[in-house]
Coordinates of C-alpha atoms in Angstrom, one line a residue:
M1 CA 84.9 182.2 4.4
S2 CA 85.3 180.6 7.9
K3 CA 82.4 179.4 10.0
V4 CA 83.1 182.3 12.5
S5 CA 82.8 184.8 9.7
L6 CA 79.6 183.3 8.5
F7 CA 78.2 183.4 12.0
F8 CA 79.3 187.0 12.4
Y9 CA 77.6 188.2 9.2
A10 CA 74.5 186.2 9.9
A11 CA 74.2 187.9 13.3
I12 CA 74.7 191.3 11.7
F13 CA 72.0 190.5 9.1
A14 CA 69.6 189.3 11.8
V15 CA 70.0 192.6 13.7
L16 CA 69.5 194.7 10.5
F17 CA 66.5 192.6 9.5
S18 CA 64.9 193.0 12.9
N19 CA 65.3 196.8 12.7
A20 CA 64.0 196.9 9.1
Q21 CA 60.8 199.0 8.7
T22 CA 58.7 197.8 5.8
K23 CA 55.1 198.8 5.3
E24 CA 52.1 197.2 3.8
H25 CA 48.6 198.6 3.2
V26 CA 45.6 196.3 3.8
I27 CA 42.4 198.0 2.5
S28 CA 39.1 196.5 3.7
H29 CA 36.8 199.2 2.2
N30 CA 38.0 201.0 -0.9
E31 CA 36.0 204.1 -1.7
E32 CA 32.7 202.4 -0.7
I33 CA 29.5 204.4 -0.7
I34 CA 28.1 204.2 2.8
V35 CA 24.5 205.1 3.6
T36 CA 22.1 204.6 6.4
D37 CA 19.3 202.0 6.8
P38 CA 16.5 204.1 8.2
S39 CA 14.4 201.0 8.9
K40 CA 17.0 199.7 11.4
G41 CA 19.1 202.7 12.4
A42 CA 22.3 200.9 11.4
N43 CA 23.8 199.6 8.2
S44 CA 26.5 196.9 8.2
Y45 CA 29.3 196.7 5.5
K46 CA 31.1 193.4 6.2
R47 CA 34.3 192.7 4.2
T48 CA 36.5 189.6 4.5
T49 CA 40.0 190.9 4.6
T50 CA 43.4 189.1 4.6
F51 CA 45.9 190.4 7.2
P52 CA 49.6 189.2 7.7
S53 CA 50.1 185.8 9.1
S54 CA 50.9 185.3 12.8
D55 CA 54.5 184.4 12.1
K56 CA 55.3 188.0 11.0
D57 CA 56.4 190.5 13.6
I58 CA 54.4 193.7 13.5
R59 CA 55.7 196.9 15.0
Q60 CA 52.7 199.2 14.4
I61 CA 49.3 199.3 12.7
K62 CA 47.6 202.6 11.9
L63 CA 44.0 202.7 10.7
L64 CA 43.7 205.4 8.0
L65 CA 40.2 206.6 7.5
T66 CA 39.2 208.7 4.5
F67 CA 35.8 210.4 3.9
E68 CA 34.7 212.0 0.7
C69 CA 31.5 213.2 -0.8
P70 CA 29.8 210.4 -2.9
D71 CA 30.4 210.6 -6.7
K72 CA 27.1 209.2 -7.6
D73 CA 24.6 211.3 -9.4
K74 CA 22.0 213.0 -7.1
M75 CA 23.9 212.0 -4.0
R76 CA 25.7 214.5 -1.7
C77 CA 27.6 214.4 1.5
A78 CA 25.4 213.2 4.4
D79 CA 24.1 215.7 6.9
W80 CA 24.2 214.3 10.4
D81 CA 26.8 213.5 13.1
Y82 CA 26.2 209.8 13.6
V83 CA 28.3 207.2 15.4
D84 CA 30.1 204.7 13.1
H85 CA 31.9 201.6 14.4
I86 CA 34.8 199.8 12.8
N87 CA 34.6 196.2 14.1
V88 CA 36.6 193.1 13.4
I89 CA 35.7 189.5 13.8
P90 CA 38.7 187.2 13.6
K91 CA 38.4 183.8 11.9
N92 CA 37.2 181.0 14.2
D93 CA 36.3 183.6 16.8
T94 CA 32.8 184.7 17.8
T95 CA 33.9 187.8 19.6
T96 CA 33.4 191.2 17.9
Y97 CA 36.0 193.8 18.7
E98 CA 35.4 197.5 18.1
I99 CA 38.9 198.7 17.0
A100 CA 37.8 202.3 16.1
R101 CA 34.9 204.6 16.3
M102 CA 34.1 207.5 13.9
L103 CA 31.8 210.4 14.6
T104 CA 30.6 211.6 11.3
P105 CA 30.6 215.4 10.4
Y106 CA 27.8 217.6 9.4
G107 CA 28.3 217.4 5.6
G108 CA 25.6 219.7 4.3
R109 CA 28.1 222.5 3.3
F110 CA 30.7 220.3 1.7
Q111 CA 31.3 220.6 -2.1
K112 CA 31.6 217.5 -4.3
D113 CA 35.4 217.6 -4.2
W114 CA 35.6 217.6 -0.4
I115 CA 37.8 215.1 1.3
F116 CA 39.2 214.6 4.8
K117 CA 41.5 212.0 6.4
W118 CA 42.0 210.8 10.0
E119 CA 44.2 208.2 11.6
V120 CA 44.3 206.2 14.8
D121 CA 46.8 203.7 16.2
V122 CA 45.3 200.2 16.5
T123 CA 48.5 198.3 17.2
D124 CA 47.0 196.9 20.5
F125 CA 44.8 194.8 18.2
S126 CA 47.7 193.4 16.2
E127 CA 47.3 189.8 17.5
I128 CA 43.7 189.6 16.2
L129 CA 44.4 191.4 12.9
R130 CA 45.9 188.3 11.5
D131 CA 45.1 186.0 8.5
E132 CA 41.4 186.2 7.5
V133 CA 39.4 188.7 9.4
V134 CA 35.9 190.2 8.8
V135 CA 36.1 194.0 9.0
D136 CA 32.6 195.4 9.6
Y137 CA 32.0 199.1 9.0
I138 CA 28.7 200.0 10.7
H139 CA 27.1 203.3 9.8
T140 CA 24.3 204.3 12.1
G141 CA 21.5 206.9 11.6
Y142 CA 18.2 207.4 10.0
E143 CA 18.6 210.1 7.3
D144 CA 17.6 209.6 3.7
N145 CA 19.8 207.0 2.0
K146 CA 18.9 207.8 -1.6
T147 CA 20.3 211.3 -1.8
R148 CA 23.1 211.5 0.8
G149 CA 25.9 209.4 2.1
W150 CA 29.7 209.1 2.3
K151 CA 32.5 207.6 0.2
V152 CA 34.7 205.7 2.7
T153 CA 38.1 204.1 2.6
V154 CA 39.4 202.0 5.5
D155 CA 43.1 201.4 5.1
F156 CA 45.3 199.6 7.6
E157 CA 49.0 200.7 7.4
I158 CA 51.0 197.9 8.8
T159 CA 54.7 198.4 9.7
Y160 CA 56.7 195.3 10.1
G161 CA 59.4 194.9 12.7
T162 CA 60.2 194.0 16.3
P163 CA 57.2 194.9 18.5
V164 CA 57.7 197.1 21.5
A165 CA 56.5 194.2 23.6
K166 CA 54.8 190.9 22.5
P167 CA 51.0 191.0 23.0
L168 CA 49.9 188.0 24.9
A169 CA 46.1 188.4 25.5
I170 CA 43.2 190.7 24.9
H171 CA 40.2 190.7 27.2
K172 CA 37.0 192.7 26.3
I173 CA 35.7 193.7 29.8
Y174 CA 32.8 196.1 28.9
D175 CA 30.7 196.6 25.8
G176 CA 27.5 198.4 25.9
N177 CA 25.3 201.4 25.3
Y178 CA 24.6 202.0 29.0
S179 CA 21.8 204.1 30.4
Y180 CA 23.2 207.0 32.5
G181 CA 21.2 208.9 35.1
D182 CA 18.5 206.3 35.6
K183 CA 18.1 205.6 39.3
N184 CA 16.2 202.4 38.5
D185 CA 19.0 201.1 36.4
P186 CA 22.2 202.9 37.5
I187 CA 25.2 202.5 35.2
E188 CA 27.2 200.9 38.0
N189 CA 24.9 197.9 37.7
H190 CA 26.7 197.3 34.4
L191 CA 30.2 198.6 35.1
K192 CA 31.0 196.1 37.9
P193 CA 34.6 195.1 38.7
I194 CA 36.0 192.5 36.4
S195 CA 38.3 189.9 37.8
L196 CA 41.1 188.5 35.6
K197 CA 44.3 186.5 36.0
A198 CA 47.4 187.6 34.1
N199 CA 49.3 185.3 31.8
A200 CA 52.4 183.8 33.5
A201 CA 54.6 185.7 31.0
T202 CA 52.8 189.1 31.3
A203 CA 55.1 191.9 32.2
F204 CA 52.6 194.8 32.1
S205 CA 49.0 195.4 30.9
K206 CA 47.0 198.2 29.4
V207 CA 43.4 199.3 29.8
K208 CA 42.0 200.7 26.5
V209 CA 38.7 202.5 26.5
H210 CA 36.4 203.8 23.7
Q211 CA 33.8 206.0 25.3
T212 CA 31.5 208.7 24.0
G213 CA 28.3 210.2 25.6
H214 CA 25.0 210.5 23.7
G215 CA 21.4 211.3 24.2
M216 CA 19.7 214.4 25.6
D217 CA 17.9 214.8 28.9
K218 CA 17.0 218.1 30.6
N219 CA 20.6 218.6 31.7
G220 CA 22.0 217.9 28.2
C221 CA 23.3 214.5 29.2
G222 CA 24.9 212.5 27.9
E223 CA 26.0 214.4 24.8
F224 CA 26.3 217.9 26.2
C225 CA 27.2 217.4 29.9
D226 CA 30.7 217.2 31.4
K227 CA 31.0 214.2 33.7
W228 CA 34.1 212.4 35.0
R229 CA 35.2 208.8 34.9
D230 CA 37.6 206.7 37.0
I231 CA 39.5 203.6 36.1
L232 CA 40.4 201.5 39.1
F233 CA 43.1 198.7 39.3
N234 CA 42.7 196.5 42.4
G235 CA 40.4 199.0 43.9
E236 CA 42.7 202.0 43.5
V237 CA 42.0 204.9 41.1
V238 CA 44.8 204.9 38.4
N239 CA 43.1 207.3 36.0
H240 CA 40.6 210.2 36.4
K241 CA 39.3 211.9 33.4
D242 CA 36.5 214.3 32.4
I243 CA 34.5 212.8 29.6
W244 CA 34.5 216.0 27.6
M245 CA 36.1 217.5 24.5
K246 CA 36.4 221.1 23.3
C247 CA 35.2 221.3 19.7
G248 CA 35.8 225.0 18.7
D249 CA 39.3 224.2 17.3
N250 CA 38.2 221.2 15.2
P251 CA 40.5 221.0 12.2
L252 CA 37.4 220.1 10.0
Y253 CA 35.6 223.4 9.8
P254 CA 33.3 225.0 9.1
Q255 CA 30.6 222.4 9.2
A256 CA 26.9 222.8 8.6
G257 CA 25.6 221.9 12.1
T258 CA 26.5 222.6 15.7
W259 CA 30.1 221.6 15.1
I260 CA 31.5 224.1 17.7
F261 CA 29.5 222.7 20.6
D262 CA 31.7 220.9 23.1
R263 CA 30.6 217.3 23.6
A264 CA 31.1 214.2 25.8
N265 CA 34.5 213.0 24.6
W266 CA 33.8 213.6 20.9
C267 CA 33.2 216.2 18.2
P268 CA 31.5 216.0 14.8
G269 CA 34.0 214.8 12.2
Y270 CA 36.3 213.0 14.6
L271 CA 38.0 209.6 14.7
L272 CA 38.0 208.7 18.4
Q273 CA 41.4 208.5 20.0
P274 CA 41.1 205.9 22.7
D275 CA 42.1 206.3 26.3
E276 CA 45.0 204.1 27.3
V277 CA 46.2 203.5 30.9
L278 CA 49.0 201.2 31.9
I279 CA 48.4 198.9 34.8
A280 CA 50.7 196.5 36.8
A281 CA 48.9 193.3 36.0
K282 CA 51.6 190.7 35.5
N283 CA 53.2 187.3 36.1
G284 CA 50.1 185.2 36.6
E285 CA 48.6 187.4 39.3
E286 CA 44.9 187.8 39.9
Y287 CA 43.6 191.4 39.6
T288 CA 40.5 193.5 39.1
V289 CA 39.7 196.3 36.8
D290 CA 36.7 198.6 37.3
I291 CA 35.3 201.7 35.6
N292 CA 33.2 204.1 37.6
M293 CA 31.2 207.1 36.2
Q294 CA 30.4 210.2 38.2
S295 CA 27.2 209.7 40.2
Y296 CA 24.2 211.1 38.3
E297 CA 20.4 210.8 38.5
T298 CA 17.6 212.6 36.6
E299 CA 13.9 212.3 36.6
K300 CA 13.5 211.5 32.9
P301 CA 16.7 209.7 31.9
S302 CA 17.7 209.4 28.3
A303 CA 21.5 209.8 28.4
K304 CA 23.7 206.9 27.1
E305 CA 27.4 206.1 27.6
L306 CA 28.6 204.2 24.6
L307 CA 31.6 202.3 26.1
V308 CA 33.8 199.5 25.1
A309 CA 36.9 198.6 27.2
Y310 CA 39.7 196.1 26.9
V311 CA 42.6 194.8 28.9
I312 CA 45.6 193.9 26.8
E313 CA 48.5 192.0 28.3
Y314 CA 52.1 192.2 27.1
G315 CA 55.3 190.4 27.6
E316 CA 58.7 192.0 28.5
I317 CA 59.5 195.4 26.9
A318 CA 62.0 194.6 24.1
S319 CA 64.4 197.5 24.6
A320 CA 65.6 199.6 27.4
N321 CA 66.2 202.6 25.2
D322 CA 63.7 203.0 22.3
V323 CA 62.2 206.3 21.2
T324 CA 59.7 206.5 18.3
L325 CA 59.0 209.5 16.2
L326 CA 55.2 209.4 15.9
D327 CA 54.5 212.4 13.8
I328 CA 55.6 215.8 12.4
I329 CA 53.0 218.4 13.4
K330 CA 54.7 221.4 11.8
P331 CA 55.5 221.7 9.0
S332 CA 52.9 219.3 7.6
A333 CA 50.4 219.0 4.8
K334 CA 48.2 216.7 6.8
L335 CA 44.6 217.9 7.0
N336 CA 44.4 217.3 10.7
Y337 CA 47.1 219.9 11.2
S338 CA 45.7 222.4 8.7
R339 CA 44.8 225.0 11.3
I340 CA 48.5 225.6 12.1
N341 CA 50.1 225.0 8.7
P342 CA 51.8 226.0 6.4
T343 CA 54.6 227.5 8.5
G344 CA 58.0 229.0 8.2
G345 CA 58.5 229.0 11.9
L346 CA 59.5 226.5 14.5
P347 CA 58.9 222.8 13.8
V348 CA 56.9 220.7 16.2
I349 CA 57.1 216.9 16.5
K350 CA 55.4 214.2 18.5
V351 CA 57.5 211.4 20.1
K352 CA 56.9 208.3 22.3
N353 CA 59.1 206.5 24.7
N354 CA 58.9 202.8 23.9
G355 CA 61.9 201.9 26.0
S356 CA 61.7 200.5 29.6
K357 CA 63.9 203.3 30.9
P358 CA 62.6 206.9 31.2
L359 CA 63.7 208.9 28.2
T360 CA 65.8 211.9 29.5
K361 CA 67.9 212.9 26.5
M362 CA 68.4 212.5 22.8
T363 CA 69.7 214.3 19.7
I364 CA 67.2 215.5 17.2
K365 CA 68.4 216.2 13.6
Y366 CA 66.0 218.1 11.3
Y367 CA 66.3 219.6 7.8
L368 CA 64.6 220.7 4.7
E369 CA 65.5 219.0 1.5
G370 CA 68.7 220.6 0.1
Q371 CA 69.5 222.4 3.3
K372 CA 72.1 221.8 6.0
A373 CA 70.8 219.7 8.9
K374 CA 70.2 221.3 12.3
K375 CA 70.9 219.5 15.5
Y376 CA 69.1 219.9 18.9
K377 CA 70.2 218.3 22.1
W378 CA 66.9 217.6 23.8
T379 CA 66.6 216.9 27.6
G380 CA 63.5 216.1 29.6
N381 CA 61.7 213.1 31.1
I382 CA 59.2 210.8 29.3
A383 CA 58.1 207.6 31.0
F384 CA 57.6 204.3 29.1
G385 CA 54.5 204.4 26.9
Q386 CA 54.1 208.2 27.2
E387 CA 54.0 210.7 24.4
A388 CA 55.3 214.3 24.2
Q389 CA 55.3 217.2 21.8
I390 CA 58.6 218.9 21.3
T391 CA 59.1 222.3 19.7
L392 CA 62.5 222.5 17.8
P393 CA 64.5 225.7 18.4
E394 CA 65.3 226.9 14.8
E395 CA 62.9 228.1 12.1
V396 CA 62.6 226.3 8.8
Y397 CA 62.0 228.2 5.6
A398 CA 62.7 227.8 1.9
A399 CA 61.6 229.7 -1.1
E400 CA 60.4 226.5 -2.9
D401 CA 56.7 225.8 -2.8
D402 CA 57.0 222.2 -1.7
L403 CA 59.9 220.4 -0.1
K404 CA 60.5 217.3 2.0
F405 CA 61.1 218.0 5.7
T406 CA 62.9 215.3 7.6
V407 CA 63.4 214.6 11.3
E408 CA 65.7 212.0 12.8
L409 CA 65.9 210.9 16.4
E410 CA 69.3 209.7 17.6
R411 CA 70.9 208.2 20.7
P412 CA 68.1 208.0 23.3
N413 CA 69.6 208.3 26.7
G414 CA 73.0 208.4 24.9
K415 CA 72.6 204.8 23.8
R416 CA 71.9 203.1 20.5
D417 CA 68.1 202.9 19.9
G418 CA 66.6 199.4 20.3
F419 CA 64.6 199.9 17.0
E420 CA 66.1 202.6 14.8
A421 CA 63.7 202.1 11.9
D422 CA 61.0 204.3 13.5
N423 CA 63.3 207.2 14.4
T424 CA 62.9 209.0 11.1
L425 CA 59.9 210.6 9.4
S426 CA 59.4 213.1 6.6
S427 CA 56.6 215.5 6.0
T428 CA 55.7 218.0 3.3
Y429 CA 56.8 221.5 3.9
Q430 CA 54.6 224.0 2.0
K431 CA 55.9 227.5 1.6
P432 CA 53.9 230.0 3.7
D433 CA 52.4 233.1 2.2
I434 CA 54.8 236.0 1.6
L435 CA 53.4 239.3 2.9
P436 CA 54.7 242.8 2.3
Q437 CA 56.3 244.7 5.1
D438 CA 53.3 247.1 5.2
I439 CA 50.0 245.3 5.8
V440 CA 46.5 246.3 6.9
L441 CA 44.5 244.2 9.3
R442 CA 40.8 244.6 8.4
F443 CA 38.7 243.4 11.3
K444 CA 34.9 243.8 11.2
T445 CA 33.4 242.9 14.6
N446 CA 30.1 241.4 15.3
K447 CA 27.8 242.4 18.1
K448 CA 30.0 240.6 20.7
P449 CA 33.4 242.1 20.3
R450 CA 34.4 241.4 23.9
Q451 CA 34.9 237.8 22.9
N452 CA 37.7 238.7 20.5
T453 CA 41.4 239.6 20.5
Y454 CA 43.9 239.5 17.7
R455 CA 47.6 239.8 17.5
V456 CA 50.7 239.3 15.4
E457 CA 53.7 237.5 17.0
D458 CA 57.0 236.1 15.7
S459 CA 58.0 232.4 15.7
F460 CA 59.3 232.7 19.3
G461 CA 56.1 234.1 20.8
N462 CA 57.1 237.7 20.9
V463 CA 54.1 239.9 20.3
V464 CA 54.7 242.7 17.8
F465 CA 51.1 243.9 17.7
K466 CA 47.9 243.2 19.7
K467 CA 44.4 244.5 19.8
D468 CA 42.6 243.6 23.0
S469 CA 38.9 243.0 23.4
T470 CA 38.5 246.3 25.3
D471 CA 39.7 248.1 22.2
L472 CA 37.0 246.7 19.9
M473 CA 33.6 248.2 19.3
P474 CA 30.5 246.3 18.2
D475 CA 29.6 246.2 14.5
H476 CA 32.6 248.3 13.7
L477 CA 35.3 248.1 11.0
H478 CA 38.7 248.3 12.6
M479 CA 41.7 249.0 10.3
D480 CA 45.2 248.5 11.7
T481 CA 48.3 249.3 9.6
L482 CA 51.5 247.4 10.5
K483 CA 55.1 247.7 9.4
L484 CA 56.9 244.5 9.9
K485 CA 60.6 243.5 9.7
D486 CA 61.8 240.5 7.8
G487 CA 60.9 237.3 9.5
S488 CA 58.3 234.6 10.2
Y489 CA 55.1 235.6 11.9
S490 CA 51.7 234.3 13.0
F491 CA 48.4 236.3 12.9
I492 CA 46.2 234.9 15.6
V493 CA 42.6 235.6 16.3
D494 CA 41.0 234.3 19.5
D495 CA 37.3 234.0 20.3
T496 CA 36.4 233.2 23.9
G497 CA 32.9 232.3 22.8
N498 CA 34.3 229.6 20.6
N499 CA 31.8 230.6 17.9
G500 CA 34.0 232.8 15.6
L501 CA 32.7 236.0 14.1
E502 CA 29.5 234.3 12.8
F503 CA 27.7 231.2 13.7
W504 CA 24.2 230.3 12.5
F505 CA 23.0 229.1 16.0
N506 CA 24.0 232.4 17.6
A507 CA 22.2 234.7 15.1
K508 CA 21.7 237.5 17.7
E509 CA 25.4 238.0 17.8
G510 CA 25.5 239.1 14.2
A511 CA 28.3 238.6 11.8
G512 CA 31.8 240.0 11.3
N513 CA 34.8 239.1 9.1
V514 CA 38.6 239.5 9.0
K515 CA 41.0 240.0 6.1
I516 CA 44.6 241.0 5.6
L517 CA 45.0 243.7 2.9
D518 CA 47.9 245.5 1.3
T519 CA 48.1 249.3 1.4
L520 CA 46.1 249.5 -1.8
G521 CA 43.1 247.8 -0.1
Q522 CA 43.6 244.5 -2.0
A523 CA 43.0 241.3 -0.1
I524 CA 46.1 239.1 0.4
K525 CA 44.3 236.7 2.8
Q526 CA 40.6 236.3 3.7
F527 CA 39.4 234.1 6.5
K528 CA 36.2 232.2 7.1
S529 CA 34.0 234.0 9.7
D530 CA 32.7 230.7 11.0
F531 CA 36.1 229.7 12.5
G532 CA 35.1 228.5 16.0
K533 CA 37.8 229.1 18.6
N534 CA 40.6 230.7 16.7
I535 CA 42.5 231.5 13.6
T536 CA 46.3 230.9 13.3
Y537 CA 47.7 232.2 10.0
N538 CA 51.5 231.8 9.5
F539 CA 53.3 234.0 7.0
V540 CA 56.7 235.3 6.2
V541 CA 57.9 238.8 5.4
R542 CA 60.9 238.9 3.0
N543 CA 61.8 242.3 1.7
G544 CA 62.1 242.2 -2.1
E545 CA 60.0 239.0 -2.5
E546 CA 56.7 239.5 -4.3
Y547 CA 53.4 238.7 -2.6
S548 CA 50.3 237.3 -4.1
L549 CA 46.8 238.5 -3.8
D550 CA 44.0 236.2 -2.8
P551 CA 42.5 234.9 -6.1
N552 CA 39.3 233.7 -4.5
P553 CA 36.4 235.9 -3.5
S554 CA 35.3 235.9 0.1
V555 CA 31.7 235.0 0.8
S556 CA 29.9 234.9 4.1
M557 CA 26.2 234.4 4.6
F558 CA 24.2 235.4 7.6
G559 CA 20.7 234.1 8.3
A560 CA 21.1 230.3 8.2
R561 CA 18.0 230.1 10.5
T562 CA 15.8 233.0 9.5
D563 CA 12.1 234.1 9.3
G564 CA 13.0 235.9 6.0
P565 CA 16.1 238.1 5.8
V566 CA 19.3 236.6 4.4
I567 CA 22.5 238.7 4.0
V568 CA 25.5 237.8 1.7
D569 CA 28.8 239.7 2.3
Y570 CA 30.9 239.5 -0.9
F571 CA 34.5 240.8 -1.3
A572 CA 36.9 240.2 -4.3
N573 CA 40.0 241.8 -5.7
K574 CA 38.5 242.1 -9.2
A575 CA 35.1 242.6 -10.6
Q576 CA 33.4 239.5 -12.1
E577 CA 30.1 238.1 -13.1
V578 CA 28.4 236.8 -9.9
K579 CA 25.3 234.7 -9.8
I580 CA 23.4 233.8 -6.6
Y581 CA 20.8 231.0 -6.6
I582 CA 18.5 230.0 -3.8
T583 CA 17.0 226.5 -4.3
E584 CA 15.0 224.0 -2.4
Q585 CA 17.4 221.8 -0.5
E586 CA 15.8 218.5 -1.4
N587 CA 15.0 219.6 -5.0
P588 CA 18.0 221.7 -6.2
K589 CA 16.4 222.0 -9.6
N590 CA 13.6 224.1 -8.1
I591 CA 15.2 227.6 -8.1
V592 CA 13.2 230.0 -6.0
Q593 CA 15.4 233.0 -6.5
A594 CA 18.1 233.9 -9.0
H595 CA 20.2 237.0 -9.0
M596 CA 22.9 238.2 -11.4
Y597 CA 25.5 240.9 -10.9
Q598 CA 27.8 242.1 -13.7
N599 CA 31.2 243.5 -12.9
F600 CA 30.6 243.0 -9.2
K601 CA 33.6 243.4 -6.8
E602 CA 32.4 244.1 -3.3
G603 CA 29.2 244.6 -1.4
I604 CA 26.5 243.4 1.1
L605 CA 23.5 241.8 -0.6
E606 CA 20.1 241.4 1.1
Y607 CA 17.3 239.0 0.2
D608 CA 13.9 238.4 1.6
L609 CA 12.6 234.8 1.8
S610 CA 9.6 235.4 4.1
Y611 CA 7.0 234.7 1.4
L612 CA 8.3 231.2 0.7
P613 CA 7.1 227.9 2.3
K614 CA 8.8 227.2 5.7
M615 CA 11.3 224.6 4.8
R616 CA 15.1 224.2 4.1
Y617 CA 16.8 225.9 1.2
T618 CA 20.3 226.1 -0.3
I619 CA 22.1 229.2 -1.3
M620 CA 24.9 229.0 -3.9
V621 CA 27.3 231.7 -5.1
V622 CA 28.6 231.1 -8.6
V623 CA 31.5 233.1 -10.1
N624 CA 32.3 232.7 -13.7
G625 CA 30.5 229.4 -13.8
E626 CA 32.1 227.9 -10.7
T627 CA 30.3 227.4 -7.4
I628 CA 32.5 228.9 -4.8
F629 CA 30.0 229.0 -1.9
K630 CA 27.1 226.8 -0.7
N631 CA 25.2 226.8 2.5
R632 CA 21.8 225.8 3.9
I633 CA 19.0 228.1 5.0
R634 CA 16.3 227.0 7.4
L635 CA 13.2 229.2 6.9
K636 CA 11.5 229.1 10.3
E637 CA 8.0 230.1 11.4

């Protein structure tokens, strides 16, 4: 073989290798039991962890965080929504970097087999996640650490390959739990403009912010008040944002506490997704970055803004045309998308433009395993560093229960992609429920029916049935019989109060429930009443295909905060032995009430706890020896 040929093949190999996408998982905390330290309010779990060496190109790092209930005897999931920090301390560096922040869920209702997973992109920290690093998981809070906690896994998914741009420097510009609303110590005393000088090779920079509001003054600040924040570059506002998050559509639901309440940039059971703003700091220039909070003062300040901010400098963008497929939202088996899956409707994907040129067109190929691929010629406009959700135009459906669903992005701007290895992803398609053509919507309202509407629409948004709030009466059972054609549909319930048909904090609104029945009155699908903002249930009608009944009884309990009365609403398709236990929460072996029902199928059960000591209790519903429902009861004065 000639030297020319050898050079040619070597060049081809180099291109292929640079586009290769290989993954490695680095786990710092593997199913560790995490508890509080009530004497300090924070508990540190430091683990020395080995990351890739600095000579390896990293394309992406995702932090995958898993929470489970502890498997230790006498220990259950923790109760409170505390702030947890995932910090790293690089070797030979005294700086501590918060790379992720977790807001823990209210775990009092979770069963022993409960599990949830979150993820966040931490690629911006790729230059410090090298070689030997101390990963410090800090769990804050004051609750009992003998009987409750979490089982936590911190997993770094590292994708090797050419970076979008080479990171050159990282500057931590703010790090504090700043008082907010104190006229004697205004937050702007701490959030002063920061002057920096860019690296000579810097082509662009990014401001990255972790911010959540906490504390409670007379106005609900900082946890429950909506305030805005500005990011300034060289004195000019480049980003304006409300530090606020809607929580009623949290994919982790229901929880035991006030999980539906909107909060200052976080929700219980949420891995914070940082704010990222591109700035034109480059080529050795001096510049300033400043963060300003909305002016606010109160007489007795107690609000806090927990804020960490960085400036990350990058070199030249590697490719002019480079699109990344970030995720497949529908169909997906990820828990974070569980509110809108399974589906037999239109797929939804998330993409990001990592090329220096605006992304204006590309071809999207998508297919279910064993089926012919569909192609979509997408057009639009996505700037560098920006993300977009794209709904694909054709439904996906298969009769198999589980299949691989694949999406491929091709020819961004009509050109070859600068890094093709992140253009393809696969997800798990799960077959949606099959429903008969004739169904009955059984909707029992609570005392606030004007908050509710429900409808059935097809995959393309065409409404085939709708019941408006003005058609609903309080505390009334509405039965609507529908005859549907073959196709894919969504049953959607909306609640403008964001508190579902039942929420323990709004006891005066009463309780309702919603089910889908067949024409024989058997439940096909039963929904949690404590659903927050909405229900989206996707299903398929296929004439001739058999449908399945819901094998699990439906249980709802009303009176989580009560001076005595507790009501349990039970519905099942077949009669079974049902046992209901009410125990002391902190001493589950102390059963204060036990009730047994033979051949019980449906009914509303009422109990009186007014004679018991004023404390917390747990109610459990056991069917054929299996606990199918557990909730807390607070017996108040």
